GROMACS .gro file of C-alpha atoms in nm:
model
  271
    1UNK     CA    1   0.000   0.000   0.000
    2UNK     CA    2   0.125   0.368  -0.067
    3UNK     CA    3   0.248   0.563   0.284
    4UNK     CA    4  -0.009   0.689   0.437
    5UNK     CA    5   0.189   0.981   0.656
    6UNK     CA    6  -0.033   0.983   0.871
    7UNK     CA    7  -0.354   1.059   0.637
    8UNK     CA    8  -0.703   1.010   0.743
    9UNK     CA    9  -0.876   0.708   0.531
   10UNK     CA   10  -1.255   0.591   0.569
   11UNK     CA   11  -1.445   0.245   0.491
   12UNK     CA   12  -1.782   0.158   0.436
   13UNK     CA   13  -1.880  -0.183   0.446
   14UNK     CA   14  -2.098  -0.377   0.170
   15UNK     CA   15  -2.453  -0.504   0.169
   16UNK     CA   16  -2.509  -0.730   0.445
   17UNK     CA   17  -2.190  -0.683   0.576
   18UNK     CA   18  -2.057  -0.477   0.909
   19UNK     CA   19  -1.711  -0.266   0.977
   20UNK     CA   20  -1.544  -0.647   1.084
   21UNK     CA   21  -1.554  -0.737   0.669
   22UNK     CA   22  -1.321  -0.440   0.633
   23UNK     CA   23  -1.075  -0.528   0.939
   24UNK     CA   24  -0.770  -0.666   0.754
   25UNK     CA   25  -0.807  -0.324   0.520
   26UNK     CA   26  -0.803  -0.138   0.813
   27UNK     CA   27  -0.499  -0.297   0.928
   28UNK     CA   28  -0.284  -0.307   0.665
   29UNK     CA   29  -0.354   0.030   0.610
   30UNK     CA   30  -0.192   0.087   0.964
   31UNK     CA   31   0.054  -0.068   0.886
   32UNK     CA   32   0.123   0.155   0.580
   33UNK     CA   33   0.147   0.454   0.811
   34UNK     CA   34  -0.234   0.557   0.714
   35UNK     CA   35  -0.514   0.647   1.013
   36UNK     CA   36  -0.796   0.440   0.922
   37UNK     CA   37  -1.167   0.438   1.075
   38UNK     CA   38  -1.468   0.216   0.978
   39UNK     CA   39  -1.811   0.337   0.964
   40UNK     CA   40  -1.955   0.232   1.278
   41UNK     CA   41  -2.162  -0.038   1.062
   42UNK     CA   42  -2.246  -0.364   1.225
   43UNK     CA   43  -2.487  -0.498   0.941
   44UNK     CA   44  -2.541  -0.291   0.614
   45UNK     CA   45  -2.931  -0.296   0.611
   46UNK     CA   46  -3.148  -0.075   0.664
   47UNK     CA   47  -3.299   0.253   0.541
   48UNK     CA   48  -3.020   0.441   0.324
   49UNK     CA   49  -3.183   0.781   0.434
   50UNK     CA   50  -3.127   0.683   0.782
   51UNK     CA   51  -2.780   0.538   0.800
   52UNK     CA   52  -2.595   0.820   0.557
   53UNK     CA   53  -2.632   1.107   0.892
   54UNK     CA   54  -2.478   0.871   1.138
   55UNK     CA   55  -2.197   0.760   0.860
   56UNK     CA   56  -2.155   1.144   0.771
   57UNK     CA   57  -2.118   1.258   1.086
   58UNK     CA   58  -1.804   0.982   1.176
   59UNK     CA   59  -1.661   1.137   0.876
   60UNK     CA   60  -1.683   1.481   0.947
   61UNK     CA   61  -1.554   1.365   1.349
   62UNK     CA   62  -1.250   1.174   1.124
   63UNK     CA   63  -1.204   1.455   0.946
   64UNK     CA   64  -1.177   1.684   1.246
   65UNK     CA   65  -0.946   1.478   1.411
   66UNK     CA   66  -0.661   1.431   1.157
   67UNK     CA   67  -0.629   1.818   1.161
   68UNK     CA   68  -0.913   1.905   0.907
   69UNK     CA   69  -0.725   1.688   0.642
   70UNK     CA   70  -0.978   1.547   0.368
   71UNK     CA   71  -1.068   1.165   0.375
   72UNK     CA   72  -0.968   0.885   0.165
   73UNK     CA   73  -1.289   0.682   0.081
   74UNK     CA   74  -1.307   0.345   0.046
   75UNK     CA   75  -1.633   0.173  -0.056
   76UNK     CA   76  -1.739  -0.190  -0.139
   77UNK     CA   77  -2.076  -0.248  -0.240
   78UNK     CA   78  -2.365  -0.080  -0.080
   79UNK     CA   79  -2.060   0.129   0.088
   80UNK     CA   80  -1.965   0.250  -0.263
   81UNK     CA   81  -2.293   0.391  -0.301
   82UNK     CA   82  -2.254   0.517   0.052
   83UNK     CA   83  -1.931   0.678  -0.076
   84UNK     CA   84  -2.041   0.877  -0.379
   85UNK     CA   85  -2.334   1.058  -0.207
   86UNK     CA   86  -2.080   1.180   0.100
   87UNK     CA   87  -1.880   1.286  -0.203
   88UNK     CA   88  -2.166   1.419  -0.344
   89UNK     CA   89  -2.279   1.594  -0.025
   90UNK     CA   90  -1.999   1.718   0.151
   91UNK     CA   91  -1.682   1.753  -0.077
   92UNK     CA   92  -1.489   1.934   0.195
   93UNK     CA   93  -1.469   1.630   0.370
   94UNK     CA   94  -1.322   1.356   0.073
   95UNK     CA   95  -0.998   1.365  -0.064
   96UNK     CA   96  -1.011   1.127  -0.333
   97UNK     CA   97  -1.343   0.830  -0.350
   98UNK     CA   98  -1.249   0.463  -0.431
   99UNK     CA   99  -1.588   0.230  -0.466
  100UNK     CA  100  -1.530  -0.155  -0.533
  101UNK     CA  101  -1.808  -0.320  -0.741
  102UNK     CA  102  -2.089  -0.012  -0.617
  103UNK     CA  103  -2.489  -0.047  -0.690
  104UNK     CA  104  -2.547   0.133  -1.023
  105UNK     CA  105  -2.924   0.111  -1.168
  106UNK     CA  106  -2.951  -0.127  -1.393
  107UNK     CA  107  -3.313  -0.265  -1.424
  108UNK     CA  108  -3.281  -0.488  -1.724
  109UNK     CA  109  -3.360  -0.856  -1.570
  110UNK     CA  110  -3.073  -1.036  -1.761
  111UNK     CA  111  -2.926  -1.357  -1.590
  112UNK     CA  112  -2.579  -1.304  -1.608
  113UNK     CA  113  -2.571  -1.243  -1.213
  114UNK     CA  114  -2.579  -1.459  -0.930
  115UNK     CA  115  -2.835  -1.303  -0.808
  116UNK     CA  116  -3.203  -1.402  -1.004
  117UNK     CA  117  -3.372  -1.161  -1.205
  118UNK     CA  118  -3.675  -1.215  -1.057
  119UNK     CA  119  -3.588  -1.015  -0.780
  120UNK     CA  120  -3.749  -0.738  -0.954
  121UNK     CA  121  -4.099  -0.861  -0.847
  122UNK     CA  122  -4.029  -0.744  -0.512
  123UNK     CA  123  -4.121  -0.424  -0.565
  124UNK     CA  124  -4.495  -0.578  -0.590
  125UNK     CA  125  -4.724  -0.554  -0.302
  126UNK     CA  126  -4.717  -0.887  -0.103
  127UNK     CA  127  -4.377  -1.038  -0.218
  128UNK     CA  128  -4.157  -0.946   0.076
  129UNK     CA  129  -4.338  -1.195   0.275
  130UNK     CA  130  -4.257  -1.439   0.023
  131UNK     CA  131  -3.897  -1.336   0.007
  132UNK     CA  132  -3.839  -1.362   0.400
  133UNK     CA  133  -4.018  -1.656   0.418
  134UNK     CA  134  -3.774  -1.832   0.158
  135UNK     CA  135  -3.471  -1.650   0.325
  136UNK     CA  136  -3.499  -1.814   0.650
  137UNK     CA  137  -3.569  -2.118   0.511
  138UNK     CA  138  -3.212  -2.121   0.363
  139UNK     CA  139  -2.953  -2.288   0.624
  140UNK     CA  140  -2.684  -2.081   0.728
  141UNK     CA  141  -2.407  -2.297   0.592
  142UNK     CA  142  -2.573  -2.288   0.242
  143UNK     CA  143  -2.597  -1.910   0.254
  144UNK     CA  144  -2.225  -1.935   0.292
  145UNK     CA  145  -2.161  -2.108   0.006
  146UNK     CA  146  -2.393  -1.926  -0.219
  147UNK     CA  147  -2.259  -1.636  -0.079
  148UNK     CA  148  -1.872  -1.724  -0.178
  149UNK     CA  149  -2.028  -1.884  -0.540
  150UNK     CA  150  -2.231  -1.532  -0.593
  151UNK     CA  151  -1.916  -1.262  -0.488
  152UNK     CA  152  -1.569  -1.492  -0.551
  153UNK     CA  153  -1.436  -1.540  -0.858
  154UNK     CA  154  -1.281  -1.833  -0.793
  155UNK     CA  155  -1.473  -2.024  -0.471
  156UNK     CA  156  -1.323  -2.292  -0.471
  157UNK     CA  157  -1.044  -2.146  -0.326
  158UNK     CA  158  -1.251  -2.018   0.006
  159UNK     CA  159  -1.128  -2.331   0.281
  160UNK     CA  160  -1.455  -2.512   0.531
  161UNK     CA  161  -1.285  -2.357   0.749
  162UNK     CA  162  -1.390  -2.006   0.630
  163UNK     CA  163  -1.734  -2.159   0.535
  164UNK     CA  164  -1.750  -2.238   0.878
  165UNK     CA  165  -1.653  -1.878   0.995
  166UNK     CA  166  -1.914  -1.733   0.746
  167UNK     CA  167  -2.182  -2.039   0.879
  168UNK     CA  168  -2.162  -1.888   1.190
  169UNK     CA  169  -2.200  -1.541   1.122
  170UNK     CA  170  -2.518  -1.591   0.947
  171UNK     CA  171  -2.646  -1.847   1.218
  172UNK     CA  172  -2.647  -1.482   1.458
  173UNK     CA  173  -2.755  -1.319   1.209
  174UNK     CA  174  -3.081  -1.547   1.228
  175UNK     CA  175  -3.157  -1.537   1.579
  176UNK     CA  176  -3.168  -1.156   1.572
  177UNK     CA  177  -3.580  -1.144   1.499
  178UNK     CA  178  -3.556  -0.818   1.230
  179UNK     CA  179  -3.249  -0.992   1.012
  180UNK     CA  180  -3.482  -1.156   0.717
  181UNK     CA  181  -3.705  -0.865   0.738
  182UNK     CA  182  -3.460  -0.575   0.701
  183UNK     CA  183  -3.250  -0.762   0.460
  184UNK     CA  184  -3.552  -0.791   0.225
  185UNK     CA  185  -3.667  -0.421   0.299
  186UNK     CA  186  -3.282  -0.302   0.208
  187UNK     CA  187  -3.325  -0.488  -0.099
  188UNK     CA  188  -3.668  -0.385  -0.229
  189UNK     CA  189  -3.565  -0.029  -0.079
  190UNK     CA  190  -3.196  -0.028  -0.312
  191UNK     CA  191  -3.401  -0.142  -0.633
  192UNK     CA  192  -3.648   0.127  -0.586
  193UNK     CA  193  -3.367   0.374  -0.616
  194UNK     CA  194  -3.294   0.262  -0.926
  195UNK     CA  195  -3.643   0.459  -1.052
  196UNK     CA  196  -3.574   0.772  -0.821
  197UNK     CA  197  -3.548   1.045  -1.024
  198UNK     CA  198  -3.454   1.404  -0.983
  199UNK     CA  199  -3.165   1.545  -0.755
  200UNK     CA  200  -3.139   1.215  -0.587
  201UNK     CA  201  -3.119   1.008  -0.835
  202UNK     CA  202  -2.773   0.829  -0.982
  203UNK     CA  203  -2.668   1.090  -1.259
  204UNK     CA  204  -2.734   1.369  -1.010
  205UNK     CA  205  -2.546   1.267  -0.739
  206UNK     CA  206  -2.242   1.069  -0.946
  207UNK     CA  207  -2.256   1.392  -1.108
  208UNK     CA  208  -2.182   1.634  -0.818
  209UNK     CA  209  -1.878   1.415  -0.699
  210UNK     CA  210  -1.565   1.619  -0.752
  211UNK     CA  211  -1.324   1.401  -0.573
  212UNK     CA  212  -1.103   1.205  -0.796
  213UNK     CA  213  -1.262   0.861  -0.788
  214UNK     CA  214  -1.106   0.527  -0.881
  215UNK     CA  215  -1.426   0.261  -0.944
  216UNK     CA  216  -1.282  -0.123  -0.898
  217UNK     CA  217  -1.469  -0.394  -1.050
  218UNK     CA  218  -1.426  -0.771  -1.126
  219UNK     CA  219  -1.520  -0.926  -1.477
  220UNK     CA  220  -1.649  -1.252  -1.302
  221UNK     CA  221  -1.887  -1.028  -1.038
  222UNK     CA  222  -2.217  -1.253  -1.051
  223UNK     CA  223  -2.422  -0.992  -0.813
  224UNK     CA  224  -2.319  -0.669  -1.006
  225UNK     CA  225  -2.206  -0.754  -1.354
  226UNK     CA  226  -1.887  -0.502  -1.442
  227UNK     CA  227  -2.057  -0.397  -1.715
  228UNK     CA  228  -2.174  -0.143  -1.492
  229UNK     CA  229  -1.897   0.019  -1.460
  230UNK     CA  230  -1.906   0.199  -1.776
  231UNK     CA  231  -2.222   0.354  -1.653
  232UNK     CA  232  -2.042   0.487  -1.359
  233UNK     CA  233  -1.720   0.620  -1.538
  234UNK     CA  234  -1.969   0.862  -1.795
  235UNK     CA  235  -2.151   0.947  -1.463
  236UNK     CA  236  -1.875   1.068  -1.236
  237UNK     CA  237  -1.668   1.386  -1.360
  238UNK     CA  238  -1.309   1.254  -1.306
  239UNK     CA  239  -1.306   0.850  -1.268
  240UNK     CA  240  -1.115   0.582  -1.390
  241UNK     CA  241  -1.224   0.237  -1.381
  242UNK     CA  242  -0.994  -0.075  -1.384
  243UNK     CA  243  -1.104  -0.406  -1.428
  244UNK     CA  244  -1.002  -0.754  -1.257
  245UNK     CA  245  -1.008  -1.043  -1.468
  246UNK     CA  246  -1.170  -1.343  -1.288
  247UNK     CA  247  -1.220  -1.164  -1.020
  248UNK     CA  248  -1.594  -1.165  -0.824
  249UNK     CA  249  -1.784  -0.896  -0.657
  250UNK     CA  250  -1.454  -0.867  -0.367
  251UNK     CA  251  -1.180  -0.788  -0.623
  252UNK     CA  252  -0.970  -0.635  -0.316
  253UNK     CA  253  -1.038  -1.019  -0.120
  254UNK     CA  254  -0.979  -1.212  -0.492
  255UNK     CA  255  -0.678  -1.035  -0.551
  256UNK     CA  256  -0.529  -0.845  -0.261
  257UNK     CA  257  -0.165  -0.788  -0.435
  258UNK     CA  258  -0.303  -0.620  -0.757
  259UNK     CA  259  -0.580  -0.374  -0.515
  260UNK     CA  260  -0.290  -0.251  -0.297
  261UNK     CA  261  -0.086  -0.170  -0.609
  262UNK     CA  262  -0.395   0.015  -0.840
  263UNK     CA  263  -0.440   0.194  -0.462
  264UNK     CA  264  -0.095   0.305  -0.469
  265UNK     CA  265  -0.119   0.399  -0.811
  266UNK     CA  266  -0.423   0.650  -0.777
  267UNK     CA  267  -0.315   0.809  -0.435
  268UNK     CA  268   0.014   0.890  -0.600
  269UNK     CA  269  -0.141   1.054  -0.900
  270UNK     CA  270  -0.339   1.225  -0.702
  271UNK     CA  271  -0.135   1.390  -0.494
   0.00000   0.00000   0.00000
């Protein structure tokens, strides 16, 4: 990773995932000599409109604490999308904005995803019901797997043992009695954005980022195809999108070497 001297960084966790997904980021970019805080996320669900304050706010503290200094972004997932309306909203506070496989709108219901198209019948009346019901029906270690399957380019390479980890994870997850319900909601609520229109829609806001932003994508991502990413490179003023062959919707997890090398690339061009 590039030195950090001492330079505040900030992460945003994905969909369904909390600030512990990021926790070998964080480290390694303490390592590097960078100061880096998480977003205070336990479990990405849950209404956008009421998570982006809280996440602002740790920001602007970060911010404040590292002597006013503006904020590398990091954001995979959900987080990316996260990351381009704090970029959007309060450029005084972002240095530079780095998203890894973000939610762009895309409504066509192709099948070239992990995830099935006919998620889009969601946004009818009555099918959340159906949708939690089938959720919880799913074990936790098969959520596991279809989780590495969905986001890994290569899953055979994920050990039990990290199946196991996963297993577990989603067995607490479970027990908690608003888990199937807000994970539905998040979803339903995240494809209804794709038909918001206005100042809060996608071209608006990708459109108000001035931060240089560096969008990360891999060509074997089953839950956001990469073909998004051309959609987010004519949206956002000054990106640059680099694509990793094979890789699934974690690039930075299916190749660590290559992310820590494109991230030392971009912070030294941008400074």
């Amino acid at each position: 990773l590039p030195a950090g001297r001492g330079r505040p960084v900030f992460l945003i966790p994905g969909y369904m995932a909390g600030d512990a997904s990021l926790a070998p980021m964080a480290k390694a970019l303490r390592a590097a000599g960078w100061k880096p805080e998480r977003a205070g996320v336990r479990l990405n669900v849950g209404c956008a409109n009421e998570m982006v304050g809280p996440i602002e706010a740790r920001l602007a503290a970060h911010v404040a604490a590292n002597g006013g200094q503006k904020a590398f972004i990091i954001g995979q997932s959900r987080g990316g999308t996260f990351g381009r309306w704090l970029a959007a909203r309060r450029p005084d506070l972002v240095r530079t904005l780095t998203v890894i496989s973000p939610a762009v709108p895309d409504l066509r219901l192709t099948r070239d995803r992990g995830a099935d198209a006919r998620l889009g019948l969601l946004l009818l009346p009555g099918a959340a019901k159906v949708a939690v019901d089938q959720l919880a029906a799913i074990g936790p270690l098969d959520r596991a797997r279809g989780l590495g399957d969905v986001c890994f380019g290569h899953p055979e390479s994920i050990s039990d043992t990290d199946y196991q980890a996963l297993a577990f994870e989603h067995r607490w997850r479970a027990a908690l009695p608003w888990t199937h319900g807000a994970t539905v909601a998040t979803l339903r609520a995240l494809m209804a954005g794709y038909l918001r229109r206005g100042s809060l829609s996608f071209a608006a806001t990708a459109a108000q980022v001035e931060a240089p932003t560096l969008v990360v994508w891999g060509t074997r991502d089953r839950m956001i195809p990469a073909r998004h990413a051309i959609r987010a490179q004519e949206s956002i003023p000054e990106c640059h999108v680099e694509l990793f062959k094979g890789a699934g919707h974690f690039p930075h997890l299916d190749d660590p070497d290559r992310f820590a090398a494109l991230v030392r690339e971009f912070v030294g061009e941008t400074d």
